[in-house]
Coordinates of C-alpha atoms in Angstrom, one line a residue:
M1309 CA 21.9 62.7 157.3
S1310 CA 25.2 61.9 155.7
A1311 CA 27.4 64.0 153.3
R1312 CA 26.4 62.8 149.9
I1313 CA 29.5 63.3 147.9
V1314 CA 31.0 62.7 144.3
I1315 CA 34.9 61.7 143.5
A1316 CA 35.2 62.1 139.8
G1317 CA 38.6 61.1 138.4
G1318 CA 40.9 58.4 136.7
G1319 CA 42.4 57.3 133.8
T1320 CA 45.1 56.6 135.1
G1321 CA 47.1 55.3 138.7
G1322 CA 48.6 58.3 139.3
H1323 CA 44.8 60.1 139.6
V1324 CA 42.5 56.9 140.8
T1325 CA 44.8 56.2 143.9
P1326 CA 44.5 59.6 145.3
A1327 CA 40.8 59.0 144.9
L1328 CA 40.3 55.5 146.3
A1329 CA 42.6 56.8 149.5
L1330 CA 39.9 59.8 149.9
G1331 CA 37.1 57.5 149.5
E1332 CA 38.5 55.2 152.0
V1333 CA 38.4 58.1 155.1
L1334 CA 35.6 59.9 153.9
R1335 CA 33.7 56.2 154.2
E1336 CA 34.8 55.6 157.4
R1337 CA 33.4 59.5 157.9
G1338 CA 30.4 58.4 157.4
A1339 CA 29.8 60.0 153.9
E1340 CA 27.6 58.4 151.1
L1341 CA 29.4 58.3 148.1
V1342 CA 29.5 57.9 144.6
F1343 CA 32.8 57.8 142.1
V1344 CA 32.5 58.9 138.4
G1345 CA 35.0 58.1 135.8
A1346 CA 35.8 57.4 132.2
E1347 CA 34.6 54.1 130.5
R1348 CA 38.2 53.7 129.2
G1349 CA 39.9 54.2 132.6
I1350 CA 41.2 51.9 134.7
E1351 CA 39.0 52.9 137.4
K1352 CA 36.8 50.5 135.9
R1353 CA 38.6 48.0 137.4
L1354 CA 39.8 49.4 140.6
V1355 CA 36.8 51.2 142.0
P1356 CA 34.4 48.4 142.2
D1357 CA 37.4 46.5 143.5
A1358 CA 37.4 48.7 146.6
G1359 CA 33.8 48.2 147.3
F1360 CA 32.9 51.9 145.9
E1361 CA 29.9 52.7 143.4
L1362 CA 31.3 53.9 140.1
V1363 CA 29.2 55.8 137.7
L1364 CA 30.9 55.8 134.0
L1365 CA 30.8 58.7 132.0
D1366 CA 32.2 59.0 128.0
A1367 CA 34.6 60.9 129.0
R1368 CA 37.9 61.6 126.6
P1369 CA 41.3 63.0 126.2
V1370 CA 41.6 66.0 124.4
I1371 CA 45.2 67.2 124.4
G1372 CA 47.5 65.8 122.1
R1373 CA 44.8 64.5 119.9
G1374 CA 44.0 65.0 116.1
L1375 CA 41.4 67.3 114.6
A1376 CA 38.7 65.0 114.4
E1377 CA 39.3 63.1 118.0
R1378 CA 39.5 66.5 119.3
I1379 CA 36.3 67.4 118.0
G1380 CA 34.6 63.9 119.1
A1381 CA 36.0 64.3 122.7
L1382 CA 34.0 67.6 122.6
V1383 CA 30.8 66.5 121.4
A1384 CA 31.6 63.5 124.2
L1385 CA 32.1 66.1 126.8
V1386 CA 28.9 67.8 126.4
R1387 CA 26.8 64.8 126.4
A1388 CA 28.8 63.6 129.7
T1389 CA 28.4 66.6 131.2
L1390 CA 24.5 67.0 130.9
S1391 CA 24.8 63.1 132.4
A1392 CA 26.9 64.7 135.3
R1393 CA 24.6 67.5 136.0
S1394 CA 21.2 64.7 136.1
L1395 CA 23.1 62.3 138.3
L1396 CA 24.6 65.3 141.0
R1397 CA 20.6 66.6 141.1
A1398 CA 19.1 63.1 141.4
R1399 CA 21.6 61.8 144.1
K1400 CA 21.4 65.1 145.7
I1401 CA 25.3 65.9 146.0
A1402 CA 26.8 67.9 147.9
L1403 CA 30.3 68.4 147.3
V1404 CA 32.3 67.5 144.2
I1405 CA 35.9 66.3 144.5
S1406 CA 37.7 66.1 141.4
V1407 CA 41.4 64.4 141.2
G1408 CA 42.1 65.5 137.6
G1409 CA 43.0 63.9 134.3
Y1410 CA 40.5 64.1 131.5
A1411 CA 37.9 61.9 133.6
S1412 CA 37.1 64.3 135.7
V1413 CA 36.0 67.3 133.5
P1414 CA 32.4 66.1 133.3
A1415 CA 31.6 66.0 136.6
A1416 CA 33.5 68.9 137.6
L1417 CA 31.8 70.8 135.0
A1418 CA 28.5 69.7 135.8
A1419 CA 29.3 71.0 139.5
A1420 CA 29.9 74.5 138.1
L1421 CA 26.9 74.8 136.0
A1422 CA 24.7 73.2 139.1
G1423 CA 25.9 75.1 142.0
V1424 CA 27.5 72.6 143.9
P1425 CA 31.0 73.3 145.6
L1426 CA 33.7 71.6 143.9
V1427 CA 37.0 70.7 144.9
L1428 CA 40.3 70.1 143.1
V1429 CA 42.8 67.7 144.1
N1430 CA 46.1 68.2 142.4
T1431 CA 49.0 65.7 143.3
D1432 CA 51.3 66.7 140.6
A1433 CA 53.5 70.0 141.0
V1434 CA 52.4 71.2 138.3
P1435 CA 48.6 71.1 137.6
G1436 CA 47.5 69.1 134.9
A1437 CA 45.4 70.4 132.3
A1438 CA 41.9 69.9 133.7
N1439 CA 42.8 71.4 136.7
R1440 CA 44.0 74.5 135.7
L1441 CA 41.1 75.0 133.4
L1442 CA 38.8 74.0 136.6
A1443 CA 40.4 75.7 139.5
R1444 CA 38.3 79.3 138.8
F1445 CA 35.1 77.2 139.7
A1446 CA 36.8 75.4 142.4
A1447 CA 35.8 76.5 146.3
R1448 CA 39.0 74.7 147.5
I1449 CA 42.3 73.3 145.7
F1450 CA 44.6 70.6 148.1
A1451 CA 47.9 70.6 146.3
G1452 CA 50.3 67.9 146.3
F1453 CA 53.6 70.2 146.9
A1454 CA 54.1 73.7 147.5
G1455 CA 55.0 74.1 143.6
T1456 CA 51.8 73.4 142.5
V1457 CA 49.9 76.7 144.3
E1458 CA 52.7 78.7 142.9
A1459 CA 51.7 77.3 139.0
L1460 CA 47.9 78.6 140.0
P1461 CA 46.2 81.1 138.1
A1462 CA 46.3 84.4 140.8
A1463 CA 42.4 84.2 141.1
A1464 CA 42.7 80.5 142.5
A1465 CA 45.8 80.4 144.7
S1466 CA 44.3 82.0 147.4
R1467 CA 41.8 79.0 147.8
A1468 CA 44.6 76.4 147.5
S1469 CA 46.4 75.0 150.4
V1470 CA 49.5 72.1 150.9
T1471 CA 48.7 69.2 152.1
G1472 CA 50.3 66.2 150.3
V1473 CA 49.3 63.5 148.5
P1474 CA 46.6 61.2 149.8
L1475 CA 47.9 57.7 149.8
R1476 CA 45.6 54.7 150.8
R1477 CA 45.8 53.6 154.2
A1478 CA 46.7 49.8 153.8
L1479 CA 49.4 51.4 151.7
R1480 CA 50.6 53.5 154.4
D1481 CA 50.3 50.7 157.4
K1482 CA 52.5 48.5 155.1
F1483 CA 55.2 51.1 155.1
A1484 CA 54.9 51.8 158.6
D1485 CA 55.4 47.8 159.3
A1486 CA 58.1 47.6 156.7
A1487 CA 60.4 50.7 157.7
S1488 CA 64.0 50.3 158.2
A1489 CA 66.9 52.2 158.3
A1490 CA 68.9 52.9 155.4
R1491 CA 72.3 51.0 155.3
A1492 CA 74.0 51.0 158.6
D1493 CA 76.6 48.1 157.7
A1494 CA 78.8 49.7 155.1
S1495 CA 80.5 46.1 154.3
R1496 CA 77.4 44.5 152.6
P1497 CA 76.8 45.0 149.4
A1498 CA 74.3 48.0 148.6
H1499 CA 70.6 47.2 147.6
L1500 CA 69.2 49.0 144.7
F1501 CA 65.4 49.0 143.5
V1502 CA 64.4 49.5 139.9
F1503 CA 61.2 50.3 138.8
G1504 CA 59.6 52.2 135.7
G1505 CA 56.0 51.6 136.9
S1506 CA 53.2 48.9 136.8
L1507 CA 54.3 47.8 133.2
G1508 CA 58.1 48.8 133.5
A1509 CA 59.8 51.5 131.3
R1510 CA 62.0 50.7 128.7
Q1511 CA 64.2 53.7 128.9
I1512 CA 65.0 52.3 132.3
N1513 CA 65.5 48.9 131.4
E1514 CA 68.1 49.8 128.8
L1515 CA 70.1 52.1 130.7
M1516 CA 70.3 49.5 133.8
I1517 CA 71.0 46.8 130.9
A1518 CA 74.1 48.4 129.9
S1519 CA 74.9 49.6 133.5
A1520 CA 75.1 45.9 134.5
K1521 CA 78.7 45.1 134.3
A1522 CA 79.6 48.2 136.6
L1523 CA 77.1 46.8 139.0
A1524 CA 78.7 43.3 138.9
D1525 CA 81.7 45.3 139.9
A1526 CA 80.7 47.6 142.9
R1527 CA 79.3 44.5 144.8
V1528 CA 75.2 45.6 144.8
E1529 CA 72.4 43.8 144.7
V1530 CA 69.6 44.7 142.2
F1531 CA 65.7 44.1 142.7
H1532 CA 64.5 45.3 139.5
Q1533 CA 60.8 45.4 138.7
T1534 CA 60.9 45.2 134.6
G1535 CA 57.5 44.6 133.4
D1536 CA 56.5 41.8 131.2
A1537 CA 58.0 42.6 127.9
D1538 CA 61.5 43.1 129.1
R1539 CA 61.8 40.6 132.0
A1540 CA 63.7 38.2 130.5
R1541 CA 65.9 40.4 128.8
V1542 CA 67.0 42.2 131.2
A1543 CA 67.2 39.1 133.3
A1544 CA 69.9 37.9 131.0
A1545 CA 71.7 40.8 130.9
Y1546 CA 72.1 40.6 134.0
Q1547 CA 73.2 36.8 134.4
A1548 CA 75.8 37.7 131.1
A1549 CA 77.1 40.6 133.5
G1550 CA 77.3 38.6 136.9
A1551 CA 75.4 41.0 138.6
H1552 CA 73.5 39.9 141.4
A1553 CA 70.4 40.8 140.4
E1554 CA 66.4 39.7 140.6
T1555 CA 64.3 40.2 138.1
V1556 CA 60.2 40.5 138.4
A1557 CA 57.5 41.6 135.7
F1558 CA 55.7 43.4 139.0
E1559 CA 55.8 43.4 142.3
R1560 CA 53.4 43.6 144.7
D1561 CA 54.6 44.5 147.9
M1562 CA 56.1 47.8 146.8
P1563 CA 56.9 48.8 150.9
R1564 CA 58.7 46.0 151.6
R1565 CA 61.1 46.6 148.3
Y1566 CA 61.4 50.3 149.7
A1567 CA 62.4 49.6 153.2
W1568 CA 65.1 46.8 151.6
A1569 CA 67.0 49.4 149.6
D1570 CA 69.4 52.0 150.1
L1571 CA 68.9 53.3 146.3
V1572 CA 65.6 53.3 144.0
V1573 CA 66.1 54.7 140.2
C1574 CA 62.5 55.1 139.1
R1575 CA 60.3 57.8 137.4
A1576 CA 58.9 60.7 138.7
G1577 CA 55.2 60.0 139.1
A1578 CA 53.3 61.6 142.1
I1579 CA 52.5 58.6 144.0
S1580 CA 56.4 57.5 143.3
V1581 CA 57.6 60.7 144.8
A1582 CA 55.0 59.9 147.6
E1583 CA 55.9 56.9 148.5
L1584 CA 59.6 57.7 148.2
A1585 CA 59.2 60.4 151.0
L1586 CA 56.8 58.3 153.1
A1587 CA 59.6 55.6 153.1
G1588 CA 62.4 58.0 153.6
R1589 CA 64.7 56.8 150.8
A1590 CA 66.9 58.3 148.4
A1591 CA 66.5 58.4 144.5
L1592 CA 67.8 58.7 141.1
L1593 CA 65.0 59.8 139.3
V1594 CA 64.8 59.6 135.3
P1595 CA 61.2 61.9 134.6
L1596 CA 59.1 60.5 132.2
A1597 CA 58.9 63.1 129.4
H1598 CA 55.9 62.9 127.1
V1599 CA 53.3 63.4 129.9
G1600 CA 51.0 65.9 130.5
G1601 CA 53.0 69.5 130.6
G1602 CA 55.8 68.4 132.5
E1603 CA 54.4 67.1 135.6
Q1604 CA 57.1 64.5 136.4
F1605 CA 59.6 66.8 135.6
A1606 CA 58.3 69.3 138.5
N1607 CA 57.6 66.8 140.8
A1608 CA 61.2 65.4 140.5
R1609 CA 62.5 68.9 141.1
E1610 CA 60.9 68.9 144.3
L1611 CA 63.0 66.0 145.8
E1612 CA 66.0 67.2 143.9
Q1613 CA 65.4 70.7 145.4
A1614 CA 65.1 69.1 149.3
G1615 CA 68.5 67.0 148.7
A1616 CA 66.5 64.0 148.7
A1617 CA 67.1 62.7 145.1
R1618 CA 69.3 63.3 142.2
V1619 CA 67.1 64.5 139.0
L1620 CA 68.4 63.1 135.3
D1621 CA 67.0 64.6 132.3
S1622 CA 65.4 61.5 130.1
R1623 CA 65.4 63.6 127.1
K1624 CA 69.2 63.9 126.9
L1625 CA 70.2 61.3 128.7
A1626 CA 73.7 59.8 127.9
Q1627 CA 74.6 56.0 129.1
A1628 CA 77.9 57.0 130.6
D1629 CA 76.6 59.6 132.9
F1630 CA 73.4 57.6 134.0
T1631 CA 75.9 54.8 135.1
R1632 CA 78.1 57.3 136.8
E1633 CA 76.1 59.1 138.6
L1634 CA 74.4 55.8 139.7
V1635 CA 77.6 54.0 140.9
A1636 CA 79.0 57.3 142.8
L1637 CA 75.9 57.5 144.7
L1638 CA 75.8 53.6 145.5
D1639 CA 79.1 54.2 146.8
D1640 CA 78.4 56.7 149.2
P1641 CA 76.3 55.3 151.8
E1642 CA 76.6 58.2 154.1
R1643 CA 75.1 60.2 151.5
L1644 CA 72.8 58.2 150.7
R1645 CA 71.3 58.5 154.7
A1646 CA 71.1 61.7 154.6
M1647 CA 69.0 61.8 151.1
G1648 CA 66.8 59.3 152.9
A1649 CA 66.4 61.4 155.8
R1650 CA 65.6 64.5 153.8
A1651 CA 62.6 62.6 151.6
A1652 CA 61.2 61.4 155.3
A1653 CA 61.4 65.1 156.2
L1654 CA 59.2 65.4 153.1
S1655 CA 56.4 63.0 153.7
R1656 CA 52.4 63.8 154.6
P1657 CA 51.1 60.6 156.2
D1658 CA 48.0 62.5 157.0
A1659 CA 47.2 63.8 153.4
A1660 CA 43.7 61.9 152.9
A1661 CA 42.8 62.7 156.4
A1662 CA 43.0 66.2 156.1
I1663 CA 41.9 66.8 152.9
A1664 CA 38.6 64.4 153.5
A1665 CA 37.6 66.7 157.1
Q1666 CA 37.5 69.9 154.7
C1667 CA 35.2 68.5 152.6
V1668 CA 32.7 66.9 155.0
S1669 CA 32.8 70.3 156.2
L1670 CA 32.3 71.7 152.9
A1671 CA 29.3 69.3 152.4
E1672 CA 27.7 69.9 155.3

């Protein structure tokens, strides 16, 4: 009989992407899958679009909320956990995989209550609040970075292993097809790829607007994913400065853009860091400060300590410092090549397959 597995979690792309990556591999291995997510998360659209069954529960974030919202979230958590427990029993689920986030908590707690083996997949360098809570119940913990294991409670660290961040097969294949070496011809303009996530990042957009004249003077070609709200304003700033730049609200073919780039400016979500490694590209990282427990700063440090990126503190970043660092990197193709090679050395393209193999063994 095929393994019956629940994959729980969502809320953001950083949680849904590894969930879908694992789902693809597990489906190929014959597992029967049910995804469990939150009514308010983006999994509501992405999981069915990928062809998976999705059960939605009333899971709500607790961290950073007011007293009334926290009380409401805890009441909803009790109800959602009971619903998840009924689901595990009715479907005879053999394993629950939690990819983190508040959407994962009801199904993970239900697994602990029902005696169903629980696996945690933690893609960030610092375990999130949900995974820190659930680590004590987990049979196995798969970590995106070595620092993740060090940050786990001592009792849970012995059950953890570093596998990397699961990425979807189509993305990995596109990266392989689009792969190219970093700039070999120093006479051509440097290529700079800038993005701040699917909706853009106002801080990064502002930094680039103020750096536009310096980029024009330095003969740099820019491709900038701005998000919809800022696209016209950013494009106008580049044009006024005489910079060679293309701006888009959203870029669908990220692998091609990474392959084109010599340097990438972006935040430091776990998926972005994994993509930088897969593409083997140097980066100037501006981690998002107001998210979780400092996960993006920890992710960024993993690349910086390997010599693959420069990290600037978004909480106290002066415009002059950003522009100076940006231009210095773009003026040094040898350094960019070396940084890209160090990024590539961190890549773990088989993370999803490695995790899925161990999950099937546990489920069986």
